[in-house]
Tab-separated table of C-alpha atoms and ligand atoms in Angstrom:
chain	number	residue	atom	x	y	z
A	1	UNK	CA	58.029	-56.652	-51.843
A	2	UNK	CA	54.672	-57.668	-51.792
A	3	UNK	CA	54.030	-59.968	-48.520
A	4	UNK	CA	51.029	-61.674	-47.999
A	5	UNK	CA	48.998	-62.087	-45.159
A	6	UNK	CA	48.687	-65.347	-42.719
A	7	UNK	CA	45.242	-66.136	-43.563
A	8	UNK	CA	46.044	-66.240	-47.164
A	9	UNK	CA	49.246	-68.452	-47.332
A	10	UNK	CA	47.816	-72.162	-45.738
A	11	UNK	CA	51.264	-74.109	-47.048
A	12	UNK	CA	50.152	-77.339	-49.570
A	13	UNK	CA	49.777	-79.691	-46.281
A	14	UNK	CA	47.115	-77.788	-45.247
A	15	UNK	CA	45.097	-77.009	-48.076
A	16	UNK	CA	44.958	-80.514	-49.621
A	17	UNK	CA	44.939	-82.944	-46.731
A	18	UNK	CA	47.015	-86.427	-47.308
A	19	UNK	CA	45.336	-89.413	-46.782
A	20	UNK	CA	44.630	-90.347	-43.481
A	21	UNK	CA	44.425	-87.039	-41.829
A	22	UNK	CA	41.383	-86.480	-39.703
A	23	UNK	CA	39.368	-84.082	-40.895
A	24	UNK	CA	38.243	-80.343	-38.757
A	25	UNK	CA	35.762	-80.863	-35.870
A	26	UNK	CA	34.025	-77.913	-34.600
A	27	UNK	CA	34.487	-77.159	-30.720
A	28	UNK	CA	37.119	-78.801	-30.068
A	29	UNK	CA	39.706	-76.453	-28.074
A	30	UNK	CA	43.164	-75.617	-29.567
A	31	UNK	CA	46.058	-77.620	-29.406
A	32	UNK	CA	49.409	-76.826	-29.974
A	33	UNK	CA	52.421	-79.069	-30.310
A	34	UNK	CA	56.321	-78.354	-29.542
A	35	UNK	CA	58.580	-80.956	-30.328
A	36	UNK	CA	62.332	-80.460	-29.571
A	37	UNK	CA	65.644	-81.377	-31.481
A	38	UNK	CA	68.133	-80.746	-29.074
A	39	UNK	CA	71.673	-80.920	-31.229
A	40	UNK	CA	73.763	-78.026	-32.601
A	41	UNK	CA	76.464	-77.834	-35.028
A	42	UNK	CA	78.420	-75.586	-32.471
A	43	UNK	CA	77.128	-74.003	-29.037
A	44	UNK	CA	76.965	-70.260	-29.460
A	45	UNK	CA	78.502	-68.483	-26.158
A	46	UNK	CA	74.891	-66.726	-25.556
A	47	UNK	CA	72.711	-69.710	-25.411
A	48	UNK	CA	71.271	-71.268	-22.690
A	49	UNK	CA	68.787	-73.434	-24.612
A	50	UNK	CA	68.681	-77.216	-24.199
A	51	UNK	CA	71.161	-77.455	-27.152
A	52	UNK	CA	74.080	-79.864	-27.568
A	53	UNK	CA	77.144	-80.811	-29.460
A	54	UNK	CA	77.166	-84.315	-30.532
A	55	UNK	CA	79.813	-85.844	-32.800
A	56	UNK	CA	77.276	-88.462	-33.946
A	57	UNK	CA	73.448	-88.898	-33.546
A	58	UNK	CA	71.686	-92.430	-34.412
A	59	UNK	CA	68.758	-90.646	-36.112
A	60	UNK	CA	66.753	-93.945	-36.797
A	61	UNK	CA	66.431	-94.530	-32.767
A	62	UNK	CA	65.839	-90.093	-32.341
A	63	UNK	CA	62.926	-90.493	-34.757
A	64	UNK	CA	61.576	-93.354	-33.421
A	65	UNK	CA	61.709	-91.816	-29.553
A	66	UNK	CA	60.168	-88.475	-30.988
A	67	UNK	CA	57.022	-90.280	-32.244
A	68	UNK	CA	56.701	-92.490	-29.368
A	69	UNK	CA	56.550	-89.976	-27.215
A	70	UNK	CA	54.379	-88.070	-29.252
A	71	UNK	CA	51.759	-91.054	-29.151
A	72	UNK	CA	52.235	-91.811	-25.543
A	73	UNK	CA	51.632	-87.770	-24.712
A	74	UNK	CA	48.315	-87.773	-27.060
A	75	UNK	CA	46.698	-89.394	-24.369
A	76	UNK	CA	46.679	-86.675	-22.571
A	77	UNK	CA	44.860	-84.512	-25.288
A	78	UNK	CA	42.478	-86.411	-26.952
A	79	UNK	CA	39.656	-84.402	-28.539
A	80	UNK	CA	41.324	-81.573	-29.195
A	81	UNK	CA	42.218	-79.381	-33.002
A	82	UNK	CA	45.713	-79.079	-33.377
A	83	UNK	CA	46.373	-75.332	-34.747
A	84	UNK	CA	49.892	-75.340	-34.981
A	85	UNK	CA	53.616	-77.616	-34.946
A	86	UNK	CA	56.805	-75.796	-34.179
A	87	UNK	CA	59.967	-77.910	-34.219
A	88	UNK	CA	61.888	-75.977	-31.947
A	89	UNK	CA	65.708	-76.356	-31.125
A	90	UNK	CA	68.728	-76.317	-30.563
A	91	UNK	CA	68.805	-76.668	-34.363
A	92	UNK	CA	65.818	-78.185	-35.972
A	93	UNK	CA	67.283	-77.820	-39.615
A	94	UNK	CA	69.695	-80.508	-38.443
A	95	UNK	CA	66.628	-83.229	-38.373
A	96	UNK	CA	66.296	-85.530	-41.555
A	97	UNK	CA	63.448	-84.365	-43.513
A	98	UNK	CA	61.604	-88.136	-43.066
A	99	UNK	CA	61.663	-87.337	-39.345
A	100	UNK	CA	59.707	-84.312	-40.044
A	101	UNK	CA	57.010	-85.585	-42.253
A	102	UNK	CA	56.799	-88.660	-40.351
A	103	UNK	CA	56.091	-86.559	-37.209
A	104	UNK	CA	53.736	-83.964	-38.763
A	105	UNK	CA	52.031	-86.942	-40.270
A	106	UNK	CA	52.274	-88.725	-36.448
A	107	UNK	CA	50.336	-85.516	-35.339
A	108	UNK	CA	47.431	-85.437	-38.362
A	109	UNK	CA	46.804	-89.290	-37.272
A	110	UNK	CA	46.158	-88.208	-33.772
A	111	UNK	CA	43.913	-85.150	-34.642
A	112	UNK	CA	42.250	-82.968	-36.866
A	113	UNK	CA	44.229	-79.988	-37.765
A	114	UNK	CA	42.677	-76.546	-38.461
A	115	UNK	CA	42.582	-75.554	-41.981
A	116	UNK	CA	44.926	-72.736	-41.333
A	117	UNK	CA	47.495	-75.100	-39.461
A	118	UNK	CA	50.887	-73.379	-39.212
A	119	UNK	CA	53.891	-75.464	-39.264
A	120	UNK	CA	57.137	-74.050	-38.229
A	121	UNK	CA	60.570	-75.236	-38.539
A	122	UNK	CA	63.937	-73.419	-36.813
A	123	UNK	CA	66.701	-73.349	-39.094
A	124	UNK	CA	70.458	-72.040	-39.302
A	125	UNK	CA	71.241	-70.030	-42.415
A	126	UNK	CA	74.562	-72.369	-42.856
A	127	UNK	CA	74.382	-73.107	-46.196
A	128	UNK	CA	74.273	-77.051	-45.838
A	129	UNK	CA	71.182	-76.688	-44.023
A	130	UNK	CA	69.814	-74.296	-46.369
A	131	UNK	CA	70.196	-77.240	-49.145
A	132	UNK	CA	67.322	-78.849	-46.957
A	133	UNK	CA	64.553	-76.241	-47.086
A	134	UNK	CA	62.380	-77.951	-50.382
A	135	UNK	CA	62.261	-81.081	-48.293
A	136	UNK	CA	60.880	-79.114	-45.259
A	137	UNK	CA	58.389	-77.529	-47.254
A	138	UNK	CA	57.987	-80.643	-49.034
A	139	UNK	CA	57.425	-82.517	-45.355
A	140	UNK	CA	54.614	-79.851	-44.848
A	141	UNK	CA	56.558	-77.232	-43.178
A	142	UNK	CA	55.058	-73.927	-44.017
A	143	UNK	CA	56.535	-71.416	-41.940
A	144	UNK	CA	60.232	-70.836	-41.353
A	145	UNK	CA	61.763	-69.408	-38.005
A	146	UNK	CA	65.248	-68.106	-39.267
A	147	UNK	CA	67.798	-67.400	-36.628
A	148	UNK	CA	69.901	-64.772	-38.447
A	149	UNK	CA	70.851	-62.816	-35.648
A	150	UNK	CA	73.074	-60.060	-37.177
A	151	UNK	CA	73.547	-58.858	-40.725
A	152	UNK	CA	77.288	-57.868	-40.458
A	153	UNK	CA	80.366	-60.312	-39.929
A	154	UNK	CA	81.742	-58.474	-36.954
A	155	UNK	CA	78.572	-58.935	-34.944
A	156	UNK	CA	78.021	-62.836	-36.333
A	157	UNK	CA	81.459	-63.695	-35.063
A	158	UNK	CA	80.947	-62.105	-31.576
A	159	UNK	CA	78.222	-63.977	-31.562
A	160	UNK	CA	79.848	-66.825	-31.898
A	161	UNK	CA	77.743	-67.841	-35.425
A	162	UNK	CA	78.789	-70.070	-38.180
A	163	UNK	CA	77.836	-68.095	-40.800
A	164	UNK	CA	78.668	-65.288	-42.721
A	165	UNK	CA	76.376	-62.189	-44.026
A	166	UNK	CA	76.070	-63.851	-47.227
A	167	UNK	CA	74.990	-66.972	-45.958
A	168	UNK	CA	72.728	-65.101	-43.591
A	169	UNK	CA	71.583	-63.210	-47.127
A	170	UNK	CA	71.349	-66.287	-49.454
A	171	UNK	CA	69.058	-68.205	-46.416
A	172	UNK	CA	66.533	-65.166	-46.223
A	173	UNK	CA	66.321	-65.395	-49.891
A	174	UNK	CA	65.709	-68.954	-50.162
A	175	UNK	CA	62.919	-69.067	-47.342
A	176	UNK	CA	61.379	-66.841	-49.025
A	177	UNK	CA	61.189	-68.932	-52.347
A	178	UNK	CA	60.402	-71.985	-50.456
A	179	UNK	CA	58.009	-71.629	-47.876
A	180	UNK	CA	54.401	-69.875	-48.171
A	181	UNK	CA	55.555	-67.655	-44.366
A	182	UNK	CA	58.983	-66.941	-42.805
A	183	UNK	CA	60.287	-64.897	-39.802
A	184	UNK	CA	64.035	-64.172	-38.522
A	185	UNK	CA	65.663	-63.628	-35.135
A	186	UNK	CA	68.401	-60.593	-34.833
A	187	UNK	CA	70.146	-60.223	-31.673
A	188	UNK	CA	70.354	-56.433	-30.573
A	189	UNK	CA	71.944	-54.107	-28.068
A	190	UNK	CA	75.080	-55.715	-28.665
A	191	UNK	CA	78.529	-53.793	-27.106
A	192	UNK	CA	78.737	-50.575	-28.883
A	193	UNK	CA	75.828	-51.051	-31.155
A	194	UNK	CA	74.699	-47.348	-31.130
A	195	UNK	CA	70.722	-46.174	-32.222
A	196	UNK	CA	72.310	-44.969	-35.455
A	197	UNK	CA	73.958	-48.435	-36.614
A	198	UNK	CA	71.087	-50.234	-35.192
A	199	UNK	CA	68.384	-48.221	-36.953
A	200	UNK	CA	70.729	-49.042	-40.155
A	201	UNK	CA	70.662	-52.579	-39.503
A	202	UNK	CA	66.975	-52.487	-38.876
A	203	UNK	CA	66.248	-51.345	-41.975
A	204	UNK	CA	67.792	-53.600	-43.921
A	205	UNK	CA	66.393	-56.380	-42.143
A	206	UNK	CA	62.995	-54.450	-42.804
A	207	UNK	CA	64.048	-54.366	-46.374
A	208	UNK	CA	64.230	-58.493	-46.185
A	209	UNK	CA	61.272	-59.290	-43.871
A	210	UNK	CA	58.090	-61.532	-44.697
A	211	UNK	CA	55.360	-61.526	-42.752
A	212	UNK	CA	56.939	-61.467	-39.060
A	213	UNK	CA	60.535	-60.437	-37.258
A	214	UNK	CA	61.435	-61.283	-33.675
A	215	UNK	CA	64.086	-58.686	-32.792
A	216	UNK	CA	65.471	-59.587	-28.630
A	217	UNK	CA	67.945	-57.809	-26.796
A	218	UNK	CA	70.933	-59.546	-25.805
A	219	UNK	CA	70.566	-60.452	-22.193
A	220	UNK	CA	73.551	-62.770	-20.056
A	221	UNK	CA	71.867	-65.650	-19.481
A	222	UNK	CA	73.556	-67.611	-16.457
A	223	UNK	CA	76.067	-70.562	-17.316
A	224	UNK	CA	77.001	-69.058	-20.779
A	225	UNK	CA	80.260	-68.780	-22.080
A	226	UNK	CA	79.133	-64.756	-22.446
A	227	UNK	CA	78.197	-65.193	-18.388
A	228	UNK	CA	81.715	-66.398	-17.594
A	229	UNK	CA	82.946	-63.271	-19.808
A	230	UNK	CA	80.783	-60.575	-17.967
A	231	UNK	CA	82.013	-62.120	-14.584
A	232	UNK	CA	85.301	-61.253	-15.480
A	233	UNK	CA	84.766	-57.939	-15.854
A	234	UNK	CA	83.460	-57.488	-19.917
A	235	UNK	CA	80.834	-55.342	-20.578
A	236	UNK	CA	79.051	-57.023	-22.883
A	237	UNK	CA	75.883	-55.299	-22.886
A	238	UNK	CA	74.963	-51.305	-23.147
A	239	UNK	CA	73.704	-49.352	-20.149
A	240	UNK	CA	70.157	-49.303	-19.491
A	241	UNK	CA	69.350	-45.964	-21.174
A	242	UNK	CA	71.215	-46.940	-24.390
A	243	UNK	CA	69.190	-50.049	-23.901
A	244	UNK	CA	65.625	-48.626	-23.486
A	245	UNK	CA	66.688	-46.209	-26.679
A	246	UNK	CA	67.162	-49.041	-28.765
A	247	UNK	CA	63.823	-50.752	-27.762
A	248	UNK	CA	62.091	-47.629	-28.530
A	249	UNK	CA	63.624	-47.520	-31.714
A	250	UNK	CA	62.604	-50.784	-32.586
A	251	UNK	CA	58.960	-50.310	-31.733
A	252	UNK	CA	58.786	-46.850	-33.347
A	253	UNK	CA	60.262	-48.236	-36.808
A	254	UNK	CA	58.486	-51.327	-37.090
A	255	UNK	CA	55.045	-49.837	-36.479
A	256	UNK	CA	56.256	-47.422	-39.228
A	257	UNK	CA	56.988	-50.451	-41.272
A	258	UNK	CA	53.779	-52.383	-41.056
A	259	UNK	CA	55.469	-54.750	-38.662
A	260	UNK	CA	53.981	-53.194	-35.211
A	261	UNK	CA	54.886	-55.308	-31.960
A	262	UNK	CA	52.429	-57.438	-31.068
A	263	UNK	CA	54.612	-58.939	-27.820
A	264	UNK	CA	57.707	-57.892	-26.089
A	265	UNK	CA	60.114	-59.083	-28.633
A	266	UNK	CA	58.196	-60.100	-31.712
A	267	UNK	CA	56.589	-58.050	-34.733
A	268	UNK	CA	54.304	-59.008	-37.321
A	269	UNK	CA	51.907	-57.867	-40.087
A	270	UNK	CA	48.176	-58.049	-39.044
A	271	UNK	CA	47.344	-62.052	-38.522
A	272	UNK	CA	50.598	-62.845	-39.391
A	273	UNK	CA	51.410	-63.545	-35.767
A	274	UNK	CA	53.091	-66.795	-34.469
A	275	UNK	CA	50.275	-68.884	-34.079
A	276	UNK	CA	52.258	-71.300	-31.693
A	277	UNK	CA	53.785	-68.429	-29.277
A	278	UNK	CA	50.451	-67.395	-29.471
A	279	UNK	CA	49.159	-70.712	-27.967
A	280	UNK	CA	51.869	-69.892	-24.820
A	281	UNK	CA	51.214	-66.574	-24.387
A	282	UNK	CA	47.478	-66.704	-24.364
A	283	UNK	CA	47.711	-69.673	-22.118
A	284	UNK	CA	46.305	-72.128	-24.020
A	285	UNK	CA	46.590	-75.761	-24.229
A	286	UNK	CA	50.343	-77.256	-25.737
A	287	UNK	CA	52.389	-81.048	-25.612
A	288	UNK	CA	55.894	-80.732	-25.329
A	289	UNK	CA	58.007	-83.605	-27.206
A	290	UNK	CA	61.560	-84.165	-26.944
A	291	UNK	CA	63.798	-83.635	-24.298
A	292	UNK	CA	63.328	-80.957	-21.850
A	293	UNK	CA	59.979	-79.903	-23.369
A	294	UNK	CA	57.194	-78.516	-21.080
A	295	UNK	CA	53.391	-79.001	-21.554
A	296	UNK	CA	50.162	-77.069	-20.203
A	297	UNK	CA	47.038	-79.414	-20.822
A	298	UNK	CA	43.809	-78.799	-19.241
A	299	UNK	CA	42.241	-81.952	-17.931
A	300	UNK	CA	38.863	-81.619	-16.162
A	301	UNK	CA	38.810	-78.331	-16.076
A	302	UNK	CA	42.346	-77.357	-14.285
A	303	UNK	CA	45.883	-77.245	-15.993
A	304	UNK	CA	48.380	-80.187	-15.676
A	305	UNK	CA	52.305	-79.189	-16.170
A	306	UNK	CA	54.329	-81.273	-17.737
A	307	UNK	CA	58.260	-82.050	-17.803
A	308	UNK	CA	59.790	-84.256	-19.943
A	309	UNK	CA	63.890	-85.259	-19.073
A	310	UNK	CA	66.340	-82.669	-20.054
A	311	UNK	CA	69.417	-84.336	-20.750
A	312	UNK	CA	69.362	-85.931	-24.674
A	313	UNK	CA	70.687	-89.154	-23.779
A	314	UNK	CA	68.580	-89.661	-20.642
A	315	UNK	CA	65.691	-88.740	-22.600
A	316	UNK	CA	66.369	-91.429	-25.156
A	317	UNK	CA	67.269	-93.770	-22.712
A	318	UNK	CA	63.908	-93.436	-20.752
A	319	UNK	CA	61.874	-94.114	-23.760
A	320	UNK	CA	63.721	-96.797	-24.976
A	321	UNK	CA	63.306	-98.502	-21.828
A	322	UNK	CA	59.951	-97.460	-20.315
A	323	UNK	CA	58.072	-95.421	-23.552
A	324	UNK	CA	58.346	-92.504	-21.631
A	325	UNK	CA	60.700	-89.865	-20.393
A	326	UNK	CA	58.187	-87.474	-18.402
A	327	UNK	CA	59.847	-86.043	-15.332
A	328	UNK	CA	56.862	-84.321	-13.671
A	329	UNK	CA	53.343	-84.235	-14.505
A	330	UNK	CA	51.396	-82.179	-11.686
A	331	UNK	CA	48.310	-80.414	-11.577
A	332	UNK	CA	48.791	-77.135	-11.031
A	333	UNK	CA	46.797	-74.865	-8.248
A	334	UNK	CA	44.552	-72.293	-9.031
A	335	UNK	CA	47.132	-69.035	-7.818
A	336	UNK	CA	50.015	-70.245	-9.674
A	337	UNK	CA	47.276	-70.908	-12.908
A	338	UNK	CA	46.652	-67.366	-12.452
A	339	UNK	CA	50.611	-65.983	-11.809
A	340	UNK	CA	51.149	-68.314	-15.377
A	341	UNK	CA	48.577	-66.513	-17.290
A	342	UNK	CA	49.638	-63.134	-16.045
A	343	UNK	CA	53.853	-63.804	-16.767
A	344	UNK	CA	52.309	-64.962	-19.974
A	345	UNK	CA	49.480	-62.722	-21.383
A	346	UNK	CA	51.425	-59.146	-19.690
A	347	UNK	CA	54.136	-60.020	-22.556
A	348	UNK	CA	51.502	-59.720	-25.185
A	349	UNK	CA	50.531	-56.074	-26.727
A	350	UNK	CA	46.529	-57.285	-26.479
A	351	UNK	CA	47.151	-58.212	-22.734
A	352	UNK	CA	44.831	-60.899	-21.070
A	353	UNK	CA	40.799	-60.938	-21.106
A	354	UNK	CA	39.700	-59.424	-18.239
A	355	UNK	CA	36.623	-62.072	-17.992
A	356	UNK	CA	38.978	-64.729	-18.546
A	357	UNK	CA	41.293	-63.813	-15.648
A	358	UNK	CA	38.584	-63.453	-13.433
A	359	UNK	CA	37.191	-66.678	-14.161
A	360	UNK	CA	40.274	-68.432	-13.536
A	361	UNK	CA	40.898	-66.690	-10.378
A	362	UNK	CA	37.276	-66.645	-9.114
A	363	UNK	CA	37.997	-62.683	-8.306
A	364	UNK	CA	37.487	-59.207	-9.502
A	365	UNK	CA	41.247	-58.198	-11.106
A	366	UNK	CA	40.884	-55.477	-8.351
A	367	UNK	CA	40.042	-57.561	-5.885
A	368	UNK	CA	42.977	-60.058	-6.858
A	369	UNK	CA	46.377	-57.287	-7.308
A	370	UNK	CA	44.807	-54.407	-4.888
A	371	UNK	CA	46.910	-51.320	-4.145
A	372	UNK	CA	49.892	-52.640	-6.707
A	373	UNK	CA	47.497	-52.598	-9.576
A	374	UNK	CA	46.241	-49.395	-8.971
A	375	UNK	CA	49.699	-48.163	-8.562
A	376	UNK	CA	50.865	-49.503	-11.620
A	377	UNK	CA	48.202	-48.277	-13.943
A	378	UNK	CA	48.495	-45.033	-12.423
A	379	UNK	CA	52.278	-44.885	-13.267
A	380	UNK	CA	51.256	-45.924	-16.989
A	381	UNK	CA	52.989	-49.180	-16.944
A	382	UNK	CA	49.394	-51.150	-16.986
A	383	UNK	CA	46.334	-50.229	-18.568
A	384	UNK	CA	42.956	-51.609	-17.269
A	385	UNK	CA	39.606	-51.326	-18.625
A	386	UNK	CA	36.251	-53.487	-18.638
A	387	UNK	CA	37.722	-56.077	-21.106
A	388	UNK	CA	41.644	-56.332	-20.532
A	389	UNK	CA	44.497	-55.963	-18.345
A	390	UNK	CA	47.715	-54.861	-20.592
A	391	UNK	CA	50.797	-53.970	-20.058
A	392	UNK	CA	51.898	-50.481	-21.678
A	393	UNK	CA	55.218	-50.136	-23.794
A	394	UNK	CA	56.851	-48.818	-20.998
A	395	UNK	CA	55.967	-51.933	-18.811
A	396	UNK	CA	56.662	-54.179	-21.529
A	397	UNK	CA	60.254	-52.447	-21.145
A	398	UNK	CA	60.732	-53.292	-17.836
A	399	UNK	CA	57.943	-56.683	-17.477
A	400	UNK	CA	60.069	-58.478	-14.896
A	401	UNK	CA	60.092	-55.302	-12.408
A	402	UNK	CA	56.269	-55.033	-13.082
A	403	UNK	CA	55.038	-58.528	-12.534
A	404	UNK	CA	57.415	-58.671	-9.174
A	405	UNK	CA	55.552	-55.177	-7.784
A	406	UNK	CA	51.804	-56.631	-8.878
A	407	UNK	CA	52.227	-59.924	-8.046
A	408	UNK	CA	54.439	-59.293	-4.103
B	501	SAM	C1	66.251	-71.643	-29.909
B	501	SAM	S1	67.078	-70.227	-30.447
B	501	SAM	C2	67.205	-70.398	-32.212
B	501	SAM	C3	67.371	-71.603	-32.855
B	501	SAM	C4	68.433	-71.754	-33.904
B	501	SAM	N1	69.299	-72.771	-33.468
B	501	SAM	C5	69.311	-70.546	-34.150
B	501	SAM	O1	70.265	-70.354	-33.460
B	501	SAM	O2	69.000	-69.837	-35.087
B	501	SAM	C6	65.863	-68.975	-30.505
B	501	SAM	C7	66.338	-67.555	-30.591
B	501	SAM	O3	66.503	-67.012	-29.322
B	501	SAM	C8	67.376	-65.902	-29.401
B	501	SAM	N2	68.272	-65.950	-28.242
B	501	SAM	C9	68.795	-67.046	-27.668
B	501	SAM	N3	69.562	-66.697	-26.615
B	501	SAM	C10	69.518	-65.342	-26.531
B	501	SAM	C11	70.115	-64.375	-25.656
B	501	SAM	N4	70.902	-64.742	-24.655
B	501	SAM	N5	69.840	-63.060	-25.859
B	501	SAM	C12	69.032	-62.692	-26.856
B	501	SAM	N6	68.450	-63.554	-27.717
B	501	SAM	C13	68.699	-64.858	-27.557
B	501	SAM	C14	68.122	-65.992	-30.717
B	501	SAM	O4	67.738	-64.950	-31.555
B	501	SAM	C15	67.656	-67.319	-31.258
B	501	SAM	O5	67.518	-67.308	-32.644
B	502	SF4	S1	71.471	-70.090	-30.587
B	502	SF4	FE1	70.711	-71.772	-31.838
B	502	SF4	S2	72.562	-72.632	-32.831
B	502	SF4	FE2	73.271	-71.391	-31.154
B	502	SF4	S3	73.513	-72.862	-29.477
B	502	SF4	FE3	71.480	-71.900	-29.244
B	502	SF4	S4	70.092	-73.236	-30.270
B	502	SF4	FE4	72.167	-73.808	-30.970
């Protein structure tokens, strides 16, 4: 299959601007925007997302809350150029289409938009969702995030999915026909999921891929209906060396494959990269809409966090009644500026600037980690040289243990 490259596939939104949008400034910094759906058809027993069950949702008074907060949080952002929208979820396939365009359009009122905006959707392969895609892409989505998670039934109904591999099949298929970019999630290192049946699944899914794959290893997140499992004694998860097999085998085939890691947990051609994870990851500015979103906006010259309310219903409530739902909004020191960027850029392949590090800090990166640093690069789980400070694959493996030795 012949897959083209980022640059090359702008979806119709962003080649042929509607009316109204504002056209591309030069120097303004990037923005990116999250905005948050927070209802599932069914809560899968791994996730610990801010996703609910609902029996009913009054989507006229969702969509209004969505852009109202959007408008009151572009206040904090003015003169920026939006780069990329990501409805993230819970389920985002769930949303009506209107809500959609009426927020992407919400968004190209407030600011230009970079030709190459990148506009991506999360969606379910259930087959009513699936019926939905040519109105996403019609709304001006033109990338699509699908969480597939598994390729065979037995794993999709540990999992806990609602669909089957056919569904999971028929979805690829149809993102693919519909939208200009498209990505899936699988779920790996599942019980007794050897390097021989994942290296078979793997390929398959390489047989299916666009552009980009995000492949993460099941972890027990706490609170889960998996958590409650494991506490009682199931071993839901390999042991560590199957585990650090099965990573290697996923970075080894998917370089192969034209796919090489470019973070922890994602793979992508050349520029085909999430632009929004991007934005996190390389610390850059990004509004968070809906409940339980997070922002990082820089406002004369230091970061601001914000939090909006996590609950759905208290979200809603707050803007109804007061426009707003944000929990927190705090500037945020210098050192914990600098432990953000690390967490963030140490998960990406290209690591972090080394010039923009120090600037933030106001140090040398020596002078800032010491003895740990040294230690670490010497044990070839960081590499440091005049322009960056990366992690290696083998500290990618194992970030958390890393960032807890370099930044004690
Ligand atoms: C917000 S969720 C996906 C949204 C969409 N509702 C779905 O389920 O396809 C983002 C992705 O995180 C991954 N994920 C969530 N919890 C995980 C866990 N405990 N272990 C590994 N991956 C997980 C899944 O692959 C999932 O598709
Ligand atoms: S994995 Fe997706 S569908 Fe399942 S509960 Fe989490 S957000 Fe909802």
């Amino acid at each position: 299959m012949e897959i083209e490259s980022a640059s090359a596939v702008i979806g119709p939104r962003a080649s042929r601007p509607p009316a109204g949008q504002r056209p591309a400034v030069q120097g303004r910094a990037p923005l990116a925007v999250y905005i948050h759906w927070p209802f599932c058809r069914s809560k899968c027993p791994y996730c610990d997302f801010n996703s609910h069950v609902r029996d009913s949702i009054d989507e006229a008074r969702w969509t209004r809350a969505l852009l109202a907060d959007l408008d009151r949080q572009a206040e904090l952002a003015p003169e920026r150029e939006v780069v990329s929208i990501f409805f993230g979820g819970g389920t985002p396939s769930l949303m009506p289409p209107a809500t959609v365009a009426a927020l992407i359009e919400r968004v190209q009122a407030h600011w230009p938009t970079t030709p190459s905006l990148e506009i991506t959707l999360e969606a379910n392969p259930n087959s009513a969702e699936a019926e939905r895609f040519a109105k996403f892409a019609a709304a001006g989505v033109n990338r699509l995030s699908l969480g597939i998670q598994a390729l065979d039934l037995a794993a999709l109904r540990f999992l806990g999915r609602r669909h089957d591999r056919g569904e999971a099949l028929a979805a690829i298929a149809l993102a693919r026909a519909s939208f200009p970019r498209y990505s899936f999630d699988l779920i790996y290192a599942r019980p007794d999921q050897g390097a021989a049946a994942w290296q078979a699944e793997l390929d398959e899914a390489l047989s299916l891929a666009g552009d980009h794959l995000s492949l993460y290893q099941l972890t027990i997140e706490p609170g889960t209906a998996f958590d409650n499992r494991a506490a009682r004694g199931e071993r839901l998860t390999p042991d560590e060396e199957t585990a650090a097999a099965l990573f290697e085998i996923t970075q080894q085939r998917l370089a192969e494959a034209g796919l090489p890691a470019y973070e922890i947990s994602n793979h992508a051609r050349p520029s085909a990269e999430c632009r929004h994870n991007l934005a996190y990851w390389r610390y850059e500015d990004y509004l968070g809409i809906g409940p339980g979103a997070h922002g990082r906006v820089t406002r004369g010259g230091s970061k601001i966090a914000t939090q909006q309310t996590r609950a759905p219903e208290a979200w809603l409530a707050a803007l109804d009644r007061d426009g707003s739902a944000m929990e927190e909004m705090a500037p945020i020191g210098r050192d914990t500026a600098v432990e953000e960027m690390v967490m963030m850029g140490l998960r990406l392949v290209e690591g972090i600037p080394r010039a923009r590090l120090q600037e933030l800090a106001q140090r040398n990166v020596e002078t800032l980690f010491g003895a740990a640093l040294l230690r670490l690069v010497e044990a070839d789980f960081l590499s440091l040289d005049d322009q960056r400070l990366a992690a290696t694959a083998a500290g990618r493996q194992r970030l958390n243990a890393v960032l807890a030795a370099l930044l004690a």
